[in-house]
Coordinates of C-alpha atoms in Angstrom, one line a residue:
X16 CA -55.3 -100.3 -30.0
X17 CA -55.1 -96.8 -32.0
X18 CA -56.3 -96.7 -35.3
X19 CA -53.8 -96.9 -38.2
X20 CA -54.4 -94.8 -41.7
X21 CA -52.5 -95.5 -44.6
X22 CA -52.6 -93.8 -47.8
X23 CA -51.0 -94.9 -51.2
X24 CA -49.2 -91.5 -52.8
X25 CA -48.1 -91.3 -56.6
X26 CA -45.1 -90.2 -56.8
X27 CA -45.5 -86.2 -57.5
X28 CA -42.8 -86.0 -60.1
X29 CA -43.9 -89.3 -62.4
X30 CA -47.4 -87.7 -62.4
X31 CA -46.1 -84.7 -63.8
X32 CA -44.1 -85.8 -66.0
X33 CA -46.5 -88.5 -67.6
X34 CA -48.4 -85.7 -70.3
X35 CA -44.4 -85.8 -71.8
X36 CA -44.2 -89.2 -71.6
X37 CA -43.5 -91.2 -75.8
X38 CA -46.8 -92.9 -74.9
X39 CA -48.5 -93.7 -77.9
X40 CA -52.0 -92.3 -77.3
X41 CA -53.7 -96.1 -76.3
X42 CA -51.1 -97.3 -74.4
X43 CA -51.1 -98.0 -70.8
X44 CA -49.5 -96.0 -68.9
X45 CA -47.2 -97.8 -66.5
X46 CA -49.0 -98.0 -62.6
X47 CA -46.6 -95.1 -61.1
X48 CA -44.7 -96.3 -58.0
X49 CA -46.1 -95.5 -54.8
X50 CA -44.8 -94.8 -51.0
X51 CA -46.7 -95.6 -48.1
X52 CA -47.7 -93.3 -45.4
X53 CA -48.6 -95.0 -42.4
X54 CA -49.7 -93.5 -39.0
X55 CA -50.4 -95.1 -35.9
X56 CA -49.3 -96.5 -32.4
X57 CA -46.1 -97.6 -33.8
X58 CA -45.5 -94.0 -35.2
X59 CA -45.0 -92.4 -38.4
X60 CA -43.7 -94.7 -41.4
X61 CA -42.9 -94.0 -44.9
X62 CA -41.7 -97.5 -46.9
X63 CA -41.1 -97.4 -50.4
X64 CA -43.4 -99.6 -52.9
X65 CA -41.0 -102.8 -53.2
X66 CA -39.8 -102.1 -49.2
X67 CA -36.7 -101.9 -49.3
X68 CA -36.6 -98.1 -48.5
X69 CA -38.1 -97.2 -45.1
X70 CA -38.4 -94.3 -42.4
X71 CA -39.7 -94.1 -39.0
X72 CA -41.0 -91.2 -37.0
X73 CA -40.7 -92.4 -33.1
X74 CA -40.1 -90.8 -29.5
X75 CA -41.0 -90.7 -26.2
X76 CA -41.7 -88.0 -23.6
X77 CA -41.2 -89.0 -20.1
X78 CA -42.6 -86.3 -17.2
X79 CA -41.7 -87.4 -13.4
X80 CA -42.7 -86.3 -10.0
X81 CA -39.8 -87.3 -7.5
X82 CA -40.9 -87.1 -3.8
X83 CA -38.8 -88.0 -0.9
X84 CA -40.7 -88.5 2.5
X85 CA -37.9 -86.8 4.4
X86 CA -34.8 -84.4 4.1
X87 CA -32.9 -86.2 6.3
X88 CA -29.0 -87.0 5.2
X89 CA -29.6 -85.3 2.0
X90 CA -32.4 -87.2 0.0
X91 CA -32.4 -85.5 -2.9
X92 CA -35.1 -82.8 -4.3
X93 CA -38.8 -83.0 -3.9
X94 CA -39.3 -81.8 -7.7
X95 CA -41.0 -82.3 -10.8
X96 CA -38.9 -83.1 -13.9
X97 CA -38.5 -84.2 -17.6
X98 CA -37.4 -87.9 -17.2
X99 CA -36.5 -88.4 -20.8
X100 CA -37.5 -86.9 -23.9
X101 CA -36.3 -89.0 -26.9
X102 CA -37.2 -88.4 -30.5
X103 CA -36.4 -91.5 -32.2
X104 CA -35.4 -91.8 -36.2
X105 CA -34.9 -95.6 -37.7
X106 CA -35.2 -96.5 -41.2
X107 CA -34.1 -99.4 -43.6
X108 CA -32.5 -98.8 -46.6
X109 CA -31.9 -100.8 -49.7
X110 CA -33.2 -103.7 -47.7
X111 CA -30.3 -104.5 -45.7
X112 CA -29.2 -101.7 -44.1
X113 CA -31.0 -100.5 -40.8
X114 CA -30.2 -97.3 -38.8
X115 CA -31.4 -95.6 -35.8
X116 CA -30.6 -92.1 -34.2
X117 CA -32.2 -91.4 -30.7
X118 CA -31.2 -88.2 -28.6
X119 CA -32.3 -87.5 -25.3
X120 CA -33.0 -84.0 -24.5
X121 CA -34.3 -85.3 -20.7
X122 CA -33.3 -83.1 -17.3
X123 CA -32.5 -80.1 -19.5
X124 CA -29.5 -81.9 -21.1
X125 CA -28.7 -83.0 -24.8
X126 CA -27.2 -86.4 -25.5
X127 CA -26.8 -88.9 -27.8
X128 CA -28.0 -92.2 -26.2
X129 CA -28.1 -94.2 -29.9
X130 CA -26.7 -93.9 -33.1
X131 CA -26.1 -97.3 -35.0
X132 CA -26.1 -98.8 -37.9
X133 CA -27.6 -102.8 -38.3
X134 CA -26.6 -104.7 -41.3
X135 CA -29.2 -107.8 -41.7
X136 CA -28.6 -110.2 -44.5
X137 CA -30.3 -112.5 -42.3
X138 CA -31.9 -112.9 -38.6
X139 CA -29.2 -115.6 -37.6
X140 CA -26.5 -112.9 -38.4
X141 CA -26.5 -109.0 -38.0
X142 CA -24.1 -106.7 -38.0
X143 CA -24.2 -104.0 -35.8
X144 CA -21.7 -100.7 -35.0
X145 CA -22.4 -97.3 -33.3
X146 CA -23.2 -96.7 -30.1
X147 CA -25.9 -98.9 -28.1
X148 CA -26.2 -101.1 -25.1
X149 CA -23.9 -103.8 -24.5
X150 CA -25.7 -107.1 -24.5
X151 CA -25.3 -107.7 -20.0
X152 CA -27.9 -106.4 -17.9
X153 CA -31.3 -107.8 -19.1
X154 CA -33.4 -104.8 -17.2
X155 CA -31.1 -102.4 -19.2
X156 CA -31.8 -103.7 -22.3
X157 CA -35.0 -103.8 -21.8
X158 CA -36.7 -100.7 -23.0
X159 CA -37.2 -97.2 -20.6
X160 CA -40.9 -97.3 -22.0
X161 CA -41.7 -100.8 -20.7
X162 CA -39.9 -101.2 -17.3
X163 CA -42.3 -102.1 -14.8
X164 CA -40.8 -100.1 -12.3
X165 CA -40.3 -96.1 -12.5
X166 CA -36.3 -96.4 -12.0
X167 CA -34.9 -99.5 -12.6
X168 CA -33.3 -101.6 -10.0
X169 CA -30.0 -101.9 -8.4
X170 CA -28.6 -104.2 -10.3
X171 CA -28.6 -102.1 -13.7
X172 CA -26.1 -99.8 -11.5
X173 CA -23.2 -102.8 -12.1
X174 CA -23.8 -102.9 -15.7
X175 CA -22.9 -100.3 -19.1
X176 CA -25.6 -97.8 -20.6
X177 CA -24.2 -96.9 -23.6
X178 CA -21.0 -98.0 -25.2
X179 CA -19.6 -97.3 -28.6
X180 CA -18.5 -100.8 -30.5
X181 CA -19.4 -103.4 -33.1
X182 CA -21.9 -106.7 -32.5
X183 CA -22.4 -109.8 -34.2
X184 CA -26.3 -110.9 -32.7
X185 CA -29.2 -112.4 -34.4
X186 CA -31.5 -115.4 -33.3
X187 CA -31.4 -118.8 -34.4
X188 CA -34.8 -121.7 -34.6
X189 CA -37.5 -118.7 -34.8
X190 CA -36.1 -117.1 -32.0
X191 CA -36.0 -119.8 -29.8
X192 CA -32.3 -118.7 -29.1
X193 CA -30.6 -115.0 -29.5
X194 CA -26.7 -113.9 -29.1
X195 CA -25.0 -111.0 -29.5
X196 CA -20.9 -110.8 -28.9
X197 CA -19.3 -107.6 -29.7
X198 CA -16.3 -105.2 -28.5
X199 CA -16.7 -102.5 -27.1
X200 CA -14.4 -99.5 -25.7
X201 CA -15.3 -100.3 -21.8
X202 CA -17.4 -98.0 -19.4
X203 CA -17.1 -98.2 -16.1
X204 CA -20.5 -99.7 -13.8
X205 CA -24.1 -97.4 -14.6
X206 CA -22.2 -95.4 -17.2
X207 CA -22.4 -93.8 -20.9
X208 CA -18.8 -93.8 -23.3
X209 CA -18.0 -92.0 -26.5
X210 CA -14.8 -92.6 -26.9
X211 CA -12.1 -94.8 -25.8
X212 CA -9.9 -93.4 -23.1
X213 CA -7.4 -95.8 -22.3
X214 CA -6.5 -98.1 -25.0
X215 CA -7.7 -101.0 -23.9
X216 CA -11.7 -102.9 -25.0
X217 CA -14.1 -104.9 -23.8
X218 CA -15.6 -108.1 -25.1
X219 CA -19.5 -108.7 -24.0
X220 CA -21.4 -111.7 -24.9
X221 CA -24.8 -112.9 -23.9
X222 CA -26.8 -115.9 -24.5
X223 CA -30.7 -116.2 -24.1
X224 CA -33.4 -119.0 -24.7
X225 CA -36.9 -119.1 -24.8
X226 CA -37.3 -122.5 -25.5
X227 CA -40.5 -123.1 -25.8
X228 CA -41.2 -120.0 -28.1
X229 CA -41.8 -121.9 -30.8
X230 CA -43.5 -125.2 -29.1
X231 CA -44.6 -127.2 -26.2
X232 CA -46.3 -126.5 -23.0
X233 CA -48.5 -123.1 -23.6
X234 CA -48.3 -121.9 -20.3
X235 CA -44.3 -122.2 -20.6
X236 CA -44.1 -119.9 -23.5
X237 CA -42.8 -116.4 -21.8
X238 CA -40.0 -118.5 -19.8
X239 CA -36.8 -116.8 -21.0
X240 CA -33.4 -117.6 -19.5
X241 CA -29.7 -116.5 -20.3
X242 CA -26.2 -116.0 -19.5
X243 CA -24.3 -112.5 -20.0
X244 CA -20.5 -111.8 -19.5
X245 CA -18.0 -109.3 -20.1
X246 CA -14.2 -108.8 -19.8
X247 CA -11.6 -106.1 -20.5
X248 CA -9.2 -103.4 -18.7
X249 CA -9.7 -100.1 -17.9
X250 CA -7.6 -97.3 -16.9
X251 CA -8.6 -94.3 -15.7
X252 CA -6.5 -90.7 -14.1
X253 CA -7.4 -87.9 -12.1
X254 CA -9.6 -86.5 -14.6
X255 CA -11.8 -89.3 -15.6
X256 CA -11.2 -92.3 -13.3
X257 CA -13.0 -94.9 -14.4
X258 CA -15.5 -95.9 -11.5
X259 CA -18.9 -94.2 -11.4
X260 CA -20.8 -94.0 -8.3
X261 CA -23.9 -96.3 -7.0
X262 CA -27.5 -95.0 -6.9
X263 CA -30.3 -95.7 -5.5
X264 CA -34.2 -96.1 -6.9
X265 CA -34.7 -92.3 -5.8
X266 CA -31.3 -91.3 -7.8
X267 CA -29.1 -90.2 -5.1
X268 CA -25.6 -91.8 -4.7
X269 CA -25.4 -94.0 -1.5
X270 CA -22.0 -95.0 -2.8
X271 CA -18.7 -93.6 -4.1
X272 CA -14.8 -94.3 -4.3
X273 CA -12.8 -92.1 -2.4
X274 CA -11.4 -88.7 -4.2
X275 CA -9.2 -85.7 -3.4
X276 CA -7.1 -83.3 -4.9
X277 CA -3.7 -85.3 -5.3
X278 CA -3.6 -88.1 -7.7
X279 CA -2.8 -90.6 -4.4
X280 CA -5.9 -89.7 -3.0
X281 CA -8.4 -90.8 -5.5
X282 CA -9.4 -94.1 -6.2
X283 CA -9.2 -95.1 -10.3
X284 CA -9.4 -98.4 -12.2
X285 CA -6.5 -99.8 -12.6
X286 CA -6.8 -103.5 -14.5
X287 CA -9.4 -105.7 -15.2
X288 CA -12.6 -105.7 -15.4
X289 CA -15.2 -108.6 -15.4
X290 CA -18.7 -109.0 -15.2
X291 CA -21.2 -112.1 -15.4
X292 CA -24.6 -112.1 -15.4
X293 CA -27.6 -115.1 -15.4
X294 CA -31.0 -113.5 -16.0
X295 CA -34.1 -114.7 -16.9
X296 CA -38.2 -114.1 -16.8
X297 CA -41.5 -115.6 -16.8
X298 CA -44.7 -114.4 -18.8
X299 CA -48.1 -116.4 -18.7
X300 CA -51.4 -115.2 -18.7
X301 CA -51.6 -111.8 -16.7
X302 CA -48.3 -112.6 -14.7
X303 CA -45.1 -111.5 -14.8
X304 CA -41.6 -112.3 -13.3
X305 CA -38.2 -110.8 -13.8
X306 CA -34.9 -111.8 -12.0
X307 CA -31.3 -111.0 -12.7
X308 CA -27.9 -111.1 -11.0
X309 CA -24.7 -109.3 -11.6
X310 CA -21.6 -109.5 -10.7
X311 CA -19.2 -107.0 -11.0
X312 CA -15.0 -107.0 -10.3
X313 CA -13.2 -103.8 -11.4
X314 CA -9.5 -103.3 -10.6
X315 CA -8.8 -100.5 -8.6
X316 CA -5.9 -98.4 -7.3
X317 CA -4.8 -95.8 -5.2
X318 CA -1.2 -94.5 -5.0
X319 CA 0.3 -97.6 -4.0
X320 CA -2.1 -99.7 -3.1
X321 CA -4.0 -101.9 -6.0
X322 CA -6.9 -104.4 -5.2
X323 CA -9.6 -106.4 -6.6
X324 CA -13.5 -105.2 -5.7
X325 CA -16.1 -107.2 -6.6
X326 CA -19.8 -105.3 -6.0
X327 CA -22.8 -107.7 -6.7
X328 CA -26.2 -107.1 -6.7
X329 CA -29.7 -109.0 -7.8
X330 CA -33.3 -108.2 -8.1
X331 CA -36.6 -110.0 -8.3
X332 CA -39.8 -108.6 -9.9
X333 CA -43.5 -109.6 -9.8
X334 CA -46.5 -108.3 -11.8
X335 CA -49.8 -108.6 -12.8
X336 CA -52.4 -107.4 -15.4
X337 CA -55.7 -106.7 -14.7
X338 CA -58.6 -105.3 -16.8
X339 CA -57.3 -107.0 -19.9
X340 CA -54.2 -107.5 -21.2
X341 CA -50.9 -109.5 -20.4
X342 CA -47.1 -108.4 -19.0
X343 CA -44.1 -109.1 -21.0
X344 CA -40.7 -107.8 -21.7
X345 CA -41.7 -106.0 -24.4
X346 CA -44.5 -104.0 -22.5
X347 CA -48.1 -104.1 -21.7
X348 CA -50.7 -103.3 -24.9
X349 CA -54.2 -103.3 -23.2
X350 CA -56.5 -105.5 -25.1
X351 CA -59.4 -102.5 -24.5
X352 CA -58.2 -99.2 -25.1
X353 CA -59.4 -96.5 -22.5
X354 CA -63.1 -95.5 -24.1
X355 CA -65.2 -95.0 -20.8
X356 CA -68.0 -94.5 -22.8
X357 CA -67.9 -98.0 -23.8
X358 CA -67.0 -99.2 -20.5
X359 CA -63.2 -99.9 -21.6
X360 CA -60.9 -99.0 -19.1
X361 CA -57.5 -100.3 -20.7
X362 CA -55.5 -101.8 -18.3
X363 CA -54.2 -101.8 -14.9
X364 CA -51.0 -103.7 -13.7
X365 CA -49.5 -103.7 -10.2
X366 CA -46.1 -104.8 -9.2
X367 CA -43.7 -105.5 -6.3
X368 CA -39.8 -105.8 -6.7
X369 CA -37.0 -106.3 -3.8
X370 CA -33.4 -105.5 -5.1
X371 CA -30.2 -105.6 -3.0
X372 CA -26.7 -104.5 -3.7
X373 CA -23.0 -105.1 -2.0
X374 CA -19.7 -103.4 -2.2
X375 CA -16.8 -105.3 -1.9
X376 CA -15.9 -105.3 1.8
X377 CA -12.2 -104.8 0.8
X378 CA -13.3 -101.3 -0.2
X379 CA -13.5 -99.7 3.3
X380 CA -11.9 -97.9 4.4
X381 CA -9.0 -97.2 1.6
X382 CA -10.9 -97.2 -1.0
X383 CA -14.3 -95.6 0.0
X384 CA -15.2 -93.5 2.7
X385 CA -17.4 -95.4 5.4
X386 CA -18.7 -92.3 6.8
X387 CA -19.8 -91.1 3.2
X388 CA -19.7 -94.5 1.4
X389 CA -22.8 -97.7 2.6
X390 CA -21.3 -101.1 2.1
X391 CA -24.8 -102.3 1.1
X392 CA -28.4 -101.1 0.0
X393 CA -31.3 -103.3 0.3
X394 CA -34.9 -101.8 -1.5
X395 CA -38.3 -102.9 -1.8
X396 CA -41.3 -101.3 -3.6
X397 CA -44.6 -101.5 -4.9
X398 CA -45.6 -99.9 -8.2
X399 CA -49.0 -99.2 -10.3
X400 CA -49.2 -98.5 -14.0
X401 CA -52.2 -97.8 -16.0
X402 CA -52.1 -97.8 -19.3
X403 CA -54.5 -95.8 -21.6
X404 CA -54.0 -97.6 -24.4
X405 CA -50.5 -98.7 -25.9
X406 CA -49.1 -95.6 -26.4
X407 CA -50.1 -93.4 -23.3
X408 CA -49.2 -94.6 -19.6
X409 CA -49.8 -93.6 -16.0
X410 CA -47.4 -94.5 -13.4
X411 CA -46.6 -94.3 -9.6
X412 CA -43.9 -96.4 -7.5
X413 CA -43.2 -95.9 -3.9
X414 CA -39.7 -97.7 -2.9
X415 CA -37.7 -97.5 0.9
X416 CA -34.4 -98.2 0.8
X417 CA -32.0 -98.6 3.6
X418 CA -28.5 -99.1 3.9
X419 CA -24.9 -100.8 5.8
X420 CA -23.1 -97.8 7.0
X421 CA -23.2 -94.8 5.3
X422 CA -22.7 -92.6 7.9
X423 CA -20.4 -91.3 10.7
X424 CA -20.8 -94.1 13.2
X425 CA -23.9 -95.1 12.0
X426 CA -26.2 -96.3 8.6
X427 CA -27.3 -94.0 6.7
X428 CA -30.8 -93.0 7.0
X429 CA -33.3 -94.7 5.2
X430 CA -34.9 -93.5 1.9
X431 CA -38.6 -93.2 1.1
X432 CA -39.1 -92.0 -2.3
X433 CA -42.6 -91.9 -3.9
X434 CA -42.1 -91.5 -8.4
X435 CA -44.8 -90.8 -10.4
X436 CA -45.0 -90.7 -14.1
X437 CA -46.8 -89.6 -17.3
X438 CA -45.5 -91.1 -20.4
X439 CA -46.5 -91.0 -23.7
X440 CA -44.9 -92.8 -26.5
X441 CA -45.3 -92.9 -30.2

């Protein structure tokens, strides 16, 4: 663990004015209020004396390498890249209002990912407003610093990334049961939006239970199961179709809907959009298991033609931690941070996963070109993570993805990609 340093800082103004105060000589002056400054593994924090006001400066940086085994079938560029560069400003005002701002400067672009306010009169009932993750995909809800693999699995292609809306959420019975219910602008699968493009809204809900968190067999304390769903309507246009491409672990597009110069040649969202996702994880001792299934049904149109297309995906990820530490949904914290001179080497995590995504067969050939868009993707991967301490991580993954269709009269060439990451968070 990184060391933590605290300083009690008397308010400078109070100290300067104290000689001018009206206290008579000999009176005991009131102790000036103090602000606590804290620097540690969780970032930099300023806290008022009554703890009603707090400012946190946090962030993380991920520098990746992405290396494809071959250049067949346009698998993308072998490259180094800044995958994410995200400063985070969080805080509390008046003891009841939290806020969070998180832009991203990764990949040479600037985008606002999180910007929300949280009113928390009690743990059982909180009100959040702004831009944040809708409560649907399990791995999507996990921080990008804590995912076992460098890139999330295929089910994340079918859930929203960020959306703007209003959400009621909370924890009951000491965190045994968590819930969230919100209304959002509505996004295509895997996408982020900043405004409503069609005057329709999505309603999303999720319940997640950790039944043995507060008691019961200790080996089941890390068990969590839940269910999430969303319902709404989305309507696209030629300029903004309301449907999004699907991507491999190497971030290459393996499926996209038809587009053309004319409106009748372009597939757009046209009506109901329904998602559901049973999900869960289990962590016990050095091992962890995460699984989820996502179904996304979107009404689409191409000219006068209409269809309801249902795409489905699931994943299973298993991991084990060695050298001290335990896996969890919140990531791995080594028991002994790296100090070679003291014989401490952090923690090492090894993992494997299998995930698959199937596109609705009715999408072909009217809504998607079978010579360019794959009907299915199946992927397996291996991962190794070395946690030097709670803030630094070195990672290496290998993912191989095979496809059904996606090439002229054949299957798209399998994708084999090696990914590396150096991550620092604070």
